[in-house]
Structures are given as C-alpha cells and as structure tokens.
Amino acid sequence: MKTAFFYGKEDIRIHEINIPKIKEDEILIRVRVCGICGSDVRSYYKGVEGRYKIPLILGHEVSGQVFKIGGKIDNFAIGNRVAVAPIYGCGKCDFCLSGQENLCKDVMVFGCNLDGAFAEYMKIPAQAIQRGALVKIPDELSDEEAALIEPFSCCLHGVLRANIRPGDTVLVIGAGPIGLAHTKLLRLLGTSYIIASDVVDSRLEVAKKFGADMTINPQREDSLTKIKELTENKGVDAVIVAVGNPEAITQGLKMVRRGGTVVLFGGCPSNTVVQVDPNLIHYSDIAVVGSIDATIDEFRRTVSLVSIAEVKPFITHRFPLESIKDAMEMSKSREALKVAIKF
Ligand SMILES: [Zn+2]
Ligand SMILES: [Zn+2]
C-alpha cells in the first residue's frame, strides 16, 4: 500500500509497504479521505516533540470503509463506512473512567504515537475499537464531510468548555478552519450573536458565510471599542481564542463580561508568557479555561452535528497522497481553509 512517512522537519517520503496484518480483535480500514490538521502542518515545518514515533504516518482527520475484520469482531462488518476518533485512553485511570480520555496520560493518538491515515489502509487496534473510537457514519454524510468530524469534535469540546447558554453573545478570535468550526457549532447550539475577529479580510468574509453576525479586523479597527459598543459596555459572554497568540489572550480577557469565560483553544509557541492583571480575572469573576482534543463521547455526538451543520464548504483543496508536500504547502497558505488527501 502507498503511505507517506514523516521522518522529521520537511522530510516526508512516499513508501510502498505491505498492508498491515490484523489480529482477531482488530479492524483494517481503507482510508477514503484524511484532512490535514494545523498540527500536521506544524509537525512538517517545525518538527515534533519526543512523544511522536519516528518514522510516522501522520494524519488523524479520517474517514474510511471497513476492509477487513478480525474473527472476534461482531459490531462492525466489511463495507461499513466509518470515522476514527484519533485518541483513546488507557481505560483504567481516573480520567478515562470519568469519560475524559482527552486528559489520560497514557493516551494513544493516531498520527502521533500510532500510525495515522496518510496511507491507503489503516489498522485499528483492539483497544481503540473497545473504547468506541471507531464510529459508523450515516449514509447522508459524504467521505469528505466525515473527515471533518474530528476537527469539529475538538471545537465542540471548546464550545462546551465555554459554558455557552442559549442567547449568548460570543467572540471568536481567529477565522481559520478552527474558528469557523466554532462559529458553525455556536450557531447550532443557540448562540444568538457571534463576532468573528481576524487580521485577514477574506477570512472574515468567509466567517460571515459560516454564521458570524459581525466581523472585526483588529489591524484596522479597535476591537475593544467595537465590543463595548455592541454590548453596552458589558462585554461578551464568552471569548474563544482560536489562535496561538498571547496578544489575543490579553485582548480576550478585556472583552469578556464579568462572570464570563475565556477559552484558550489555540496552542502558543512553547515558553510563551502572557502578562495579565490578576485582579481583572479576580474581581470580574472571569473563568479562563483551556481546551484540548475531544472525548470519545464528544466525537460520537459530533457525527450527528456535522450531519446537520452544512460543513461541505470547509474543504477547499484536495490532493492525492503522492502530492502531500504540495498539500502541506497549500495548507500553510491562508488561501486554503481545509486541505484534504483523497484516496
Ligand atoms: Zn488535529
Ligand atoms: Zn487513562
């Protein structure tokens, strides 16, 4: 089978290898579509930390079809269309037992410490199947749409961390694929007013199409003044920081209302320091929360959400596996929203 092996910074090679053999309790899927995540782009251009196995098949936004099943598998059949939650926990720790697999210290991650889906076939280990990481997808969802379940599931986690209630006003900083996915989900979950902020005007135009009611370009406009005008000086109910920028975090803290929530969704470069007046958080009773990955439960819920969210326009560029370097290049550019490898 054809695979793209990642060896390190800007070193990815197409290899022909044997199709993985599966055991009695494993499943082999034929990959249909695998989206390129911002983290794949970061790995490719900046290199990876120690927890990544090298060489590695990257790719964790995957849809496919069951190609082979082990003799002990009774809940899947050959031909089932599936999506794969890319993380599953040890199943034994307090986090796993309370449904927070995303926080498990021994978490297994496809495209990180397990081979991912920039390959024609992908082996799903027994533990992943037992923990519910392999999910059947409905007929009405295309392979491309199903590959978006993963990024949307992470954004569902972000939205849930923001404690959104019906009728809320929410500011989403960053109108890349992640900011836009938040916008879509916020709209579905009853947010009444969504403000999108980004320094690229073309992205703000897209944000409007995806449900933003108002847009701000902080390079041309004063975000704080605009938010104050809009909310009669109160601030927004929640801010989702969907960029890895310390300045955006400090801005977000100023634009949230008393008692509101600021979600740090985007990872900053390591050793980033943010200067904050602690009294701003303390006296205004602000919750500052992180958001990382998604639980299996959130992933499974996202299957239904993606089915009703009209996510098709998210994928703007498609490449065959052989052109993965071009796909990475396109993914890095601001021209693309979501780039997908199609098989
Ligand atoms: Zn990802
Ligand atoms: Zn665990």
mmCIF file of C-alpha atoms and ligand atoms in Angstrom:
data_model
loop_
_atom_site.group_PDB
_atom_site.id
_atom_site.type_symbol
_atom_site.label_atom_id
_atom_site.label_comp_id
_atom_site.label_asym_id
_atom_site.label_seq_id
_atom_site.Cartn_x
_atom_site.Cartn_y
_atom_site.Cartn_z
ATOM 1 C CA MET A 1 0.000 0.000 0.000
ATOM 2 C CA LYS A 2 1.028 3.573 -0.553
ATOM 3 C CA THR A 3 1.949 5.586 2.549
ATOM 4 C CA ALA A 4 3.505 8.934 3.394
ATOM 5 C CA PHE A 5 6.120 8.527 6.113
ATOM 6 C CA PHE A 6 7.211 11.538 8.118
ATOM 7 C CA TYR A 7 10.884 11.428 9.155
ATOM 8 C CA GLY A 8 11.321 14.917 10.585
ATOM 9 C CA LYS A 9 11.231 18.561 9.648
ATOM 10 C CA GLU A 10 10.268 18.960 5.973
ATOM 11 C CA ASP A 11 11.075 15.314 5.361
ATOM 12 C CA ILE A 12 8.122 13.265 4.202
ATOM 13 C CA ARG A 13 8.539 10.307 1.829
ATOM 14 C CA ILE A 14 6.102 8.180 -0.121
ATOM 15 C CA HIS A 15 6.740 4.495 0.549
ATOM 16 C CA GLU A 16 5.143 1.339 -0.742
ATOM 17 C CA ILE A 17 4.750 -1.062 2.202
ATOM 18 C CA ASN A 18 2.764 -4.211 2.967
ATOM 19 C CA ILE A 19 -0.858 -3.801 4.040
ATOM 20 C CA PRO A 20 -0.885 -4.216 7.858
ATOM 21 C CA LYS A 21 -1.935 -7.639 9.142
ATOM 22 C CA ILE A 22 -4.715 -7.623 11.708
ATOM 23 C CA LYS A 23 -5.355 -9.812 14.741
ATOM 24 C CA GLU A 24 -8.637 -11.454 15.766
ATOM 25 C CA ASP A 25 -9.861 -8.359 17.590
ATOM 26 C CA GLU A 26 -8.645 -5.708 15.145
ATOM 27 C CA ILE A 27 -10.057 -3.979 12.067
ATOM 28 C CA LEU A 28 -8.419 -2.777 8.869
ATOM 29 C CA ILE A 29 -9.973 0.213 7.196
ATOM 30 C CA ARG A 30 -9.472 1.541 3.723
ATOM 31 C CA VAL A 31 -8.876 5.271 4.035
ATOM 32 C CA ARG A 32 -11.086 7.469 1.841
ATOM 33 C CA VAL A 33 -10.274 10.993 2.991
ATOM 34 C CA CYS A 34 -7.798 12.368 5.511
ATOM 35 C CA GLY A 35 -7.805 16.080 6.290
ATOM 36 C CA ILE A 36 -4.623 17.964 7.089
ATOM 37 C CA CYS A 37 -4.712 19.408 10.600
ATOM 38 C CA GLY A 38 -2.836 22.526 11.673
ATOM 39 C CA SER A 39 -0.799 20.202 13.885
ATOM 40 C CA ASP A 40 0.273 18.136 10.834
ATOM 41 C CA VAL A 41 1.462 21.329 9.161
ATOM 42 C CA ARG A 42 3.296 22.360 12.330
ATOM 43 C CA SER A 43 4.947 18.929 12.595
ATOM 44 C CA TYR A 44 6.016 19.042 8.971
ATOM 45 C CA TYR A 45 7.508 22.536 9.012
ATOM 46 C CA LYS A 46 8.722 22.803 12.602
ATOM 47 C CA GLY A 47 9.447 19.201 13.618
ATOM 48 C CA VAL A 48 7.927 17.247 16.518
ATOM 49 C CA GLU A 49 8.454 16.596 20.223
ATOM 50 C CA GLY A 50 9.609 13.338 21.773
ATOM 51 C CA ARG A 51 6.215 11.671 22.150
ATOM 52 C CA TYR A 52 5.939 11.221 18.368
ATOM 53 C CA LYS A 53 7.194 7.937 16.962
ATOM 54 C CA ILE A 54 9.564 8.399 14.028
ATOM 55 C CA PRO A 55 9.203 7.489 11.224
ATOM 56 C CA LEU A 56 5.473 8.070 11.440
ATOM 57 C CA ILE A 57 2.424 8.127 9.224
ATOM 58 C CA LEU A 58 0.734 11.423 10.126
ATOM 59 C CA GLY A 59 -2.971 12.210 9.618
ATOM 60 C CA HIS A 60 -5.844 11.925 12.089
ATOM 61 C CA GLU A 61 -8.902 13.503 10.415
ATOM 62 C CA VAL A 62 -10.006 10.342 8.732
ATOM 63 C CA SER A 63 -12.970 8.733 7.078
ATOM 64 C CA GLY A 64 -12.880 5.304 5.524
ATOM 65 C CA GLN A 65 -14.519 1.969 4.990
ATOM 66 C CA VAL A 66 -14.088 -1.277 6.891
ATOM 67 C CA PHE A 67 -11.981 -3.507 4.641
ATOM 68 C CA LYS A 68 -11.191 -6.472 6.863
ATOM 69 C CA ILE A 69 -12.327 -7.582 10.321
ATOM 70 C CA GLY A 70 -10.799 -9.984 12.815
ATOM 71 C CA GLY A 71 -12.727 -13.150 13.719
ATOM 72 C CA LYS A 72 -13.792 -11.805 17.118
ATOM 73 C CA ILE A 73 -15.317 -8.575 15.798
ATOM 74 C CA ASP A 74 -19.111 -8.643 15.952
ATOM 75 C CA ASN A 75 -20.072 -4.962 15.930
ATOM 76 C CA PHE A 76 -18.635 -3.996 12.526
ATOM 77 C CA ALA A 77 -18.965 -5.527 9.088
ATOM 78 C CA ILE A 78 -16.923 -5.259 5.912
ATOM 79 C CA GLY A 79 -18.115 -2.235 3.957
ATOM 80 C CA ASN A 80 -19.250 -0.170 6.964
ATOM 81 C CA ARG A 81 -18.399 3.484 6.442
ATOM 82 C CA VAL A 82 -16.532 4.834 9.458
ATOM 83 C CA ALA A 83 -14.753 7.759 11.081
ATOM 84 C CA VAL A 84 -11.987 7.355 13.648
ATOM 85 C CA ALA A 85 -11.650 9.288 16.897
ATOM 86 C CA PRO A 86 -7.891 9.805 16.913
ATOM 87 C CA ILE A 87 -7.326 9.416 20.639
ATOM 88 C CA TYR A 88 -8.206 6.698 23.084
ATOM 89 C CA GLY A 89 -7.132 6.435 26.689
ATOM 90 C CA CYS A 90 -5.725 3.629 28.836
ATOM 91 C CA GLY A 91 -9.240 2.819 30.048
ATOM 92 C CA LYS A 92 -8.035 2.471 33.661
ATOM 93 C CA CYS A 93 -7.124 5.907 35.040
ATOM 94 C CA ASP A 94 -9.492 8.337 36.777
ATOM 95 C CA PHE A 95 -9.766 10.457 33.640
ATOM 96 C CA CYS A 96 -10.668 7.539 31.396
ATOM 97 C CA LEU A 97 -13.148 6.201 33.926
ATOM 98 C CA SER A 98 -14.892 9.568 34.060
ATOM 99 C CA GLY A 99 -15.059 9.941 30.279
ATOM 100 C CA GLN A 100 -12.208 12.429 29.961
ATOM 101 C CA GLU A 101 -9.948 10.319 27.763
ATOM 102 C CA ASN A 102 -8.519 13.520 26.312
ATOM 103 C CA LEU A 103 -6.697 14.044 29.629
ATOM 104 C CA CYS A 104 -5.354 10.485 30.022
ATOM 105 C CA LYS A 105 -1.587 10.494 30.486
ATOM 106 C CA ASP A 106 -1.179 7.254 28.552
ATOM 107 C CA VAL A 107 -3.335 8.366 25.676
ATOM 108 C CA MET A 108 -2.782 6.738 22.286
ATOM 109 C CA VAL A 109 -3.010 9.097 19.345
ATOM 110 C CA PHE A 110 -3.189 8.173 15.669
ATOM 111 C CA GLY A 111 -0.706 10.238 13.708
ATOM 112 C CA CYS A 112 1.424 10.757 16.822
ATOM 113 C CA ASN A 113 2.387 7.644 18.782
ATOM 114 C CA LEU A 114 0.401 5.379 16.421
ATOM 115 C CA ASP A 115 0.465 5.451 12.634
ATOM 116 C CA GLY A 116 -2.233 7.660 11.153
ATOM 117 C CA ALA A 117 -4.145 7.901 7.905
ATOM 118 C CA PHE A 118 -1.883 9.366 5.238
ATOM 119 C CA ALA A 119 -1.913 5.806 3.908
ATOM 120 C CA GLU A 120 -4.234 3.678 1.819
ATOM 121 C CA TYR A 121 -5.066 1.401 4.746
ATOM 122 C CA MET A 122 -5.077 1.897 8.493
ATOM 123 C CA LYS A 123 -5.108 -0.690 11.252
ATOM 124 C CA ILE A 124 -7.459 -0.005 14.173
ATOM 125 C CA PRO A 125 -6.162 -1.695 17.347
ATOM 126 C CA ALA A 126 -8.476 -3.677 19.627
ATOM 127 C CA GLN A 127 -8.390 -1.087 22.426
ATOM 128 C CA ALA A 128 -9.496 1.677 20.062
ATOM 129 C CA ILE A 129 -12.478 -0.404 18.948
ATOM 130 C CA GLN A 130 -13.388 -1.406 22.508
ATOM 131 C CA ARG A 131 -13.288 2.212 23.727
ATOM 132 C CA GLY A 132 -15.595 3.396 20.936
ATOM 133 C CA ALA A 133 -13.058 5.254 18.805
ATOM 134 C CA LEU A 134 -14.310 3.659 15.576
ATOM 135 C CA VAL A 135 -17.694 5.118 14.665
ATOM 136 C CA LYS A 136 -20.104 4.223 11.875
ATOM 137 C CA ILE A 137 -21.237 7.186 9.815
ATOM 138 C CA PRO A 138 -24.667 7.733 8.277
ATOM 139 C CA ASP A 139 -25.240 7.382 4.522
ATOM 140 C CA GLU A 140 -26.093 11.048 4.096
ATOM 141 C CA LEU A 141 -22.606 12.077 5.203
ATOM 142 C CA SER A 142 -20.033 12.083 2.396
ATOM 143 C CA ASP A 143 -16.484 10.807 2.963
ATOM 144 C CA GLU A 144 -15.223 14.388 2.914
ATOM 145 C CA GLU A 145 -17.775 15.550 5.458
ATOM 146 C CA ALA A 146 -16.986 12.568 7.670
ATOM 147 C CA ALA A 147 -13.305 13.543 7.682
ATOM 148 C CA LEU A 148 -14.400 16.823 9.299
ATOM 149 C CA ILE A 149 -15.931 15.097 12.322
ATOM 150 C CA GLU A 150 -12.567 15.125 14.093
ATOM 151 C CA PRO A 151 -11.762 18.860 13.905
ATOM 152 C CA PHE A 152 -15.402 19.645 14.686
ATOM 153 C CA SER A 153 -15.326 17.352 17.726
ATOM 154 C CA CYS A 154 -12.397 19.314 19.161
ATOM 155 C CA CYS A 155 -14.344 22.522 18.592
ATOM 156 C CA LEU A 156 -17.417 21.020 20.259
ATOM 157 C CA HIS A 157 -15.166 20.423 23.258
ATOM 158 C CA GLY A 158 -14.135 24.089 23.087
ATOM 159 C CA VAL A 159 -17.728 25.296 22.887
ATOM 160 C CA LEU A 160 -18.741 23.108 25.834
ATOM 161 C CA ARG A 161 -15.780 24.432 27.835
ATOM 162 C CA ALA A 162 -17.078 27.952 27.127
ATOM 163 C CA ASN A 163 -20.257 27.182 29.024
ATOM 164 C CA ILE A 164 -22.418 28.649 26.278
ATOM 165 C CA ARG A 165 -26.085 29.188 27.012
ATOM 166 C CA PRO A 166 -28.877 29.908 24.526
ATOM 167 C CA GLY A 167 -28.943 33.586 23.658
ATOM 168 C CA ASP A 168 -25.280 34.241 24.464
ATOM 169 C CA THR A 169 -23.036 36.630 22.570
ATOM 170 C CA VAL A 170 -19.670 35.093 21.735
ATOM 171 C CA LEU A 171 -16.459 36.458 20.254
ATOM 172 C CA VAL A 172 -14.337 34.008 18.244
ATOM 173 C CA ILE A 173 -10.781 35.259 17.720
ATOM 174 C CA GLY A 174 -9.308 33.687 14.585
ATOM 175 C CA ALA A 175 -11.285 32.807 11.458
ATOM 176 C CA GLY A 176 -9.229 29.870 10.230
ATOM 177 C CA PRO A 177 -10.841 26.415 9.971
ATOM 178 C CA ILE A 178 -10.938 26.070 13.773
ATOM 179 C CA GLY A 179 -12.503 29.484 14.383
ATOM 180 C CA LEU A 180 -15.035 28.820 11.633
ATOM 181 C CA ALA A 181 -15.933 25.402 13.011
ATOM 182 C CA HIS A 182 -16.559 27.039 16.392
ATOM 183 C CA THR A 183 -18.765 29.591 14.649
ATOM 184 C CA LYS A 184 -20.843 26.859 12.994
ATOM 185 C CA LEU A 185 -21.265 24.956 16.244
ATOM 186 C CA LEU A 186 -22.062 28.066 18.282
ATOM 187 C CA ARG A 187 -24.832 28.850 15.817
ATOM 188 C CA LEU A 188 -26.209 25.311 16.078
ATOM 189 C CA LEU A 189 -26.103 25.367 19.862
ATOM 190 C CA GLY A 190 -28.158 28.512 20.230
ATOM 191 C CA THR A 191 -25.700 31.392 20.444
ATOM 192 C CA SER A 192 -27.640 34.456 19.366
ATOM 193 C CA TYR A 193 -24.795 36.727 18.298
ATOM 194 C CA ILE A 194 -21.359 35.711 17.012
ATOM 195 C CA ILE A 195 -18.480 38.087 16.361
ATOM 196 C CA ALA A 196 -15.539 36.844 14.300
ATOM 197 C CA SER A 197 -12.172 38.539 14.544
ATOM 198 C CA ASP A 198 -9.214 38.017 12.197
ATOM 199 C CA VAL A 199 -6.489 40.074 10.540
ATOM 200 C CA VAL A 200 -7.282 38.632 7.085
ATOM 201 C CA ASP A 201 -10.311 40.262 5.440
ATOM 202 C CA SER A 202 -11.019 37.361 3.079
ATOM 203 C CA ARG A 203 -11.339 35.066 6.085
ATOM 204 C CA LEU A 204 -13.808 37.446 7.703
ATOM 205 C CA GLU A 205 -15.909 37.289 4.548
ATOM 206 C CA VAL A 206 -15.949 33.505 4.866
ATOM 207 C CA ALA A 207 -16.815 33.815 8.569
ATOM 208 C CA LYS A 208 -19.972 35.725 7.632
ATOM 209 C CA LYS A 209 -20.974 32.890 5.323
ATOM 210 C CA PHE A 210 -20.411 30.445 8.167
ATOM 211 C CA GLY A 211 -22.699 32.293 10.540
ATOM 212 C CA ALA A 212 -20.835 35.255 12.050
ATOM 213 C CA ASP A 213 -23.119 38.245 12.652
ATOM 214 C CA MET A 214 -20.345 40.796 12.893
ATOM 215 C CA THR A 215 -16.659 40.831 11.991
ATOM 216 C CA ILE A 216 -13.702 42.770 13.318
ATOM 217 C CA ASN A 217 -10.274 43.206 11.761
ATOM 218 C CA PRO A 218 -8.113 44.284 14.720
ATOM 219 C CA GLN A 219 -5.498 45.685 12.347
ATOM 220 C CA ARG A 220 -7.975 48.270 11.133
ATOM 221 C CA GLU A 221 -10.469 48.583 13.966
ATOM 222 C CA ASP A 222 -10.304 48.828 17.722
ATOM 223 C CA SER A 223 -11.805 45.527 18.876
ATOM 224 C CA LEU A 224 -12.421 46.664 22.435
ATOM 225 C CA THR A 225 -14.374 49.763 21.372
ATOM 226 C CA LYS A 226 -16.472 47.750 18.935
ATOM 227 C CA ILE A 227 -17.291 45.081 21.506
ATOM 228 C CA LYS A 228 -18.176 47.702 24.100
ATOM 229 C CA GLU A 229 -20.485 49.477 21.673
ATOM 230 C CA LEU A 230 -22.187 46.232 20.781
ATOM 231 C CA THR A 231 -22.719 45.053 24.347
ATOM 232 C CA GLU A 232 -23.480 48.385 26.047
ATOM 233 C CA ASN A 233 -20.107 48.245 27.792
ATOM 234 C CA LYS A 234 -20.782 44.828 29.314
ATOM 235 C CA GLY A 235 -18.516 42.630 27.195
ATOM 236 C CA VAL A 236 -19.341 39.311 25.544
ATOM 237 C CA ASP A 237 -20.490 36.213 27.419
ATOM 238 C CA ALA A 238 -17.566 34.171 26.154
ATOM 239 C CA VAL A 239 -14.423 34.559 24.087
ATOM 240 C CA ILE A 240 -12.929 31.651 22.176
ATOM 241 C CA VAL A 241 -9.286 32.284 21.355
ATOM 242 C CA ALA A 242 -8.794 30.107 18.284
ATOM 243 C CA VAL A 243 -5.286 31.377 17.540
ATOM 244 C CA GLY A 244 -1.967 30.759 19.279
ATOM 245 C CA ASN A 245 -1.275 34.392 20.009
ATOM 246 C CA PRO A 246 -0.629 35.814 23.513
ATOM 247 C CA GLU A 247 -1.885 39.251 22.458
ATOM 248 C CA ALA A 248 -5.245 37.705 21.534
ATOM 249 C CA ILE A 249 -5.492 36.190 25.020
ATOM 250 C CA THR A 250 -4.956 39.515 26.804
ATOM 251 C CA GLN A 251 -7.422 41.164 24.422
ATOM 252 C CA GLY A 252 -9.946 38.412 25.076
ATOM 253 C CA LEU A 253 -9.723 38.981 28.823
ATOM 254 C CA LYS A 254 -10.608 42.629 28.313
ATOM 255 C CA MET A 255 -13.570 41.894 26.059
ATOM 256 C CA VAL A 256 -15.354 39.259 28.133
ATOM 257 C CA ARG A 257 -18.108 40.342 30.525
ATOM 258 C CA ARG A 258 -17.962 39.995 34.308
ATOM 259 C CA GLY A 259 -18.540 36.334 35.102
ATOM 260 C CA GLY A 260 -17.803 35.327 31.503
ATOM 261 C CA THR A 261 -15.467 32.656 30.123
ATOM 262 C CA VAL A 262 -12.322 32.851 28.014
ATOM 263 C CA VAL A 263 -11.328 29.613 26.275
ATOM 264 C CA LEU A 264 -7.699 29.151 25.246
ATOM 265 C CA PHE A 265 -8.136 26.867 22.255
ATOM 266 C CA GLY A 266 -5.058 27.669 20.172
ATOM 267 C CA GLY A 267 -1.661 26.460 21.370
ATOM 268 C CA CYS A 268 1.040 29.144 21.690
ATOM 269 C CA PRO A 269 4.718 28.558 20.874
ATOM 270 C CA SER A 270 6.448 26.946 23.874
ATOM 271 C CA ASN A 271 7.798 29.366 26.504
ATOM 272 C CA THR A 272 5.170 31.971 25.640
ATOM 273 C CA VAL A 273 4.407 34.241 28.592
ATOM 274 C CA VAL A 274 1.212 36.257 28.859
ATOM 275 C CA GLN A 275 1.107 39.286 31.124
ATOM 276 C CA VAL A 276 -2.253 39.622 32.807
ATOM 277 C CA ASP A 277 -3.565 41.793 35.607
ATOM 278 C CA PRO A 278 -4.782 39.061 38.004
ATOM 279 C CA ASN A 279 -7.302 41.458 39.517
ATOM 280 C CA LEU A 280 -9.045 41.652 36.173
ATOM 281 C CA ILE A 281 -9.811 37.946 36.494
ATOM 282 C CA HIS A 282 -10.386 38.011 40.245
ATOM 283 C CA TYR A 283 -12.704 40.997 40.633
ATOM 284 C CA SER A 284 -14.599 40.259 37.438
ATOM 285 C CA ASP A 285 -15.077 36.598 38.317
ATOM 286 C CA ILE A 286 -13.778 35.524 34.898
ATOM 287 C CA ALA A 287 -13.182 31.859 34.087
ATOM 288 C CA VAL A 288 -10.100 31.216 31.958
ATOM 289 C CA VAL A 289 -10.175 27.648 30.673
ATOM 290 C CA GLY A 290 -8.138 25.501 28.320
ATOM 291 C CA SER A 291 -9.467 23.152 25.677
ATOM 292 C CA ILE A 292 -7.631 20.167 24.273
ATOM 293 C CA ASP A 293 -8.831 17.455 21.911
ATOM 294 C CA ALA A 294 -12.231 15.862 22.443
ATOM 295 C CA THR A 295 -13.625 12.975 24.417
ATOM 296 C CA ILE A 296 -14.941 9.886 22.639
ATOM 297 C CA ASP A 297 -18.449 10.934 23.684
ATOM 298 C CA GLU A 298 -17.981 14.357 22.069
ATOM 299 C CA PHE A 299 -16.606 12.724 18.934
ATOM 300 C CA ARG A 300 -19.647 10.483 18.665
ATOM 301 C CA ARG A 301 -22.036 13.396 19.226
ATOM 302 C CA THR A 302 -20.253 15.359 16.522
ATOM 303 C CA VAL A 303 -21.255 12.751 13.929
ATOM 304 C CA SER A 304 -24.850 13.999 14.227
ATOM 305 C CA LEU A 305 -23.842 17.648 14.469
ATOM 306 C CA VAL A 306 -21.728 17.520 11.317
ATOM 307 C CA SER A 307 -24.668 15.879 9.553
ATOM 308 C CA ILE A 308 -26.799 18.992 10.094
ATOM 309 C CA ALA A 309 -24.122 21.698 10.005
ATOM 310 C CA GLU A 310 -23.535 22.017 6.241
ATOM 311 C CA VAL A 311 -19.808 21.551 6.560
ATOM 312 C CA LYS A 312 -19.109 20.840 2.890
ATOM 313 C CA PRO A 313 -17.561 24.251 2.095
ATOM 314 C CA PHE A 314 -14.834 23.672 4.696
ATOM 315 C CA ILE A 315 -12.750 21.543 2.339
ATOM 316 C CA THR A 316 -11.355 23.898 -0.274
ATOM 317 C CA HIS A 317 -8.469 21.855 -1.710
ATOM 318 C CA ARG A 318 -7.918 18.172 -2.450
ATOM 319 C CA PHE A 319 -4.693 16.333 -3.259
ATOM 320 C CA PRO A 320 -3.672 12.733 -3.933
ATOM 321 C CA LEU A 321 -1.283 11.183 -1.397
ATOM 322 C CA GLU A 322 1.663 11.478 -3.807
ATOM 323 C CA SER A 323 1.307 15.276 -3.675
ATOM 324 C CA ILE A 324 1.330 15.510 0.108
ATOM 325 C CA LYS A 325 4.139 18.084 0.111
ATOM 326 C CA ASP A 326 2.084 20.375 -2.134
ATOM 327 C CA ALA A 327 -0.891 19.720 0.131
ATOM 328 C CA MET A 328 1.145 20.810 3.171
ATOM 329 C CA GLU A 329 2.253 23.930 1.315
ATOM 330 C CA MET A 330 -1.345 24.769 0.420
ATOM 331 C CA SER A 331 -2.489 24.066 3.959
ATOM 332 C CA LYS A 332 0.069 26.553 5.281
ATOM 333 C CA SER A 333 -1.178 29.291 2.968
ATOM 334 C CA ARG A 334 -4.043 31.490 4.041
ATOM 335 C CA GLU A 335 -5.725 30.795 0.743
ATOM 336 C CA ALA A 336 -6.932 27.376 1.869
ATOM 337 C CA LEU A 337 -9.437 26.510 4.535
ATOM 338 C CA LYS A 338 -9.212 22.741 4.937
ATOM 339 C CA VAL A 339 -6.961 20.709 2.664
ATOM 340 C CA ALA A 340 -7.702 17.007 2.278
ATOM 341 C CA ILE A 341 -5.852 13.994 0.965
ATOM 342 C CA LYS A 342 -8.237 11.919 -1.141
ATOM 343 C CA PHE A 343 -7.733 8.271 -1.998
HETATM 344 ZN ZN ZN B 1 -5.976 17.813 14.665
HETATM 345 ZN ZN ZN B 2 -6.410 6.734 31.059
#
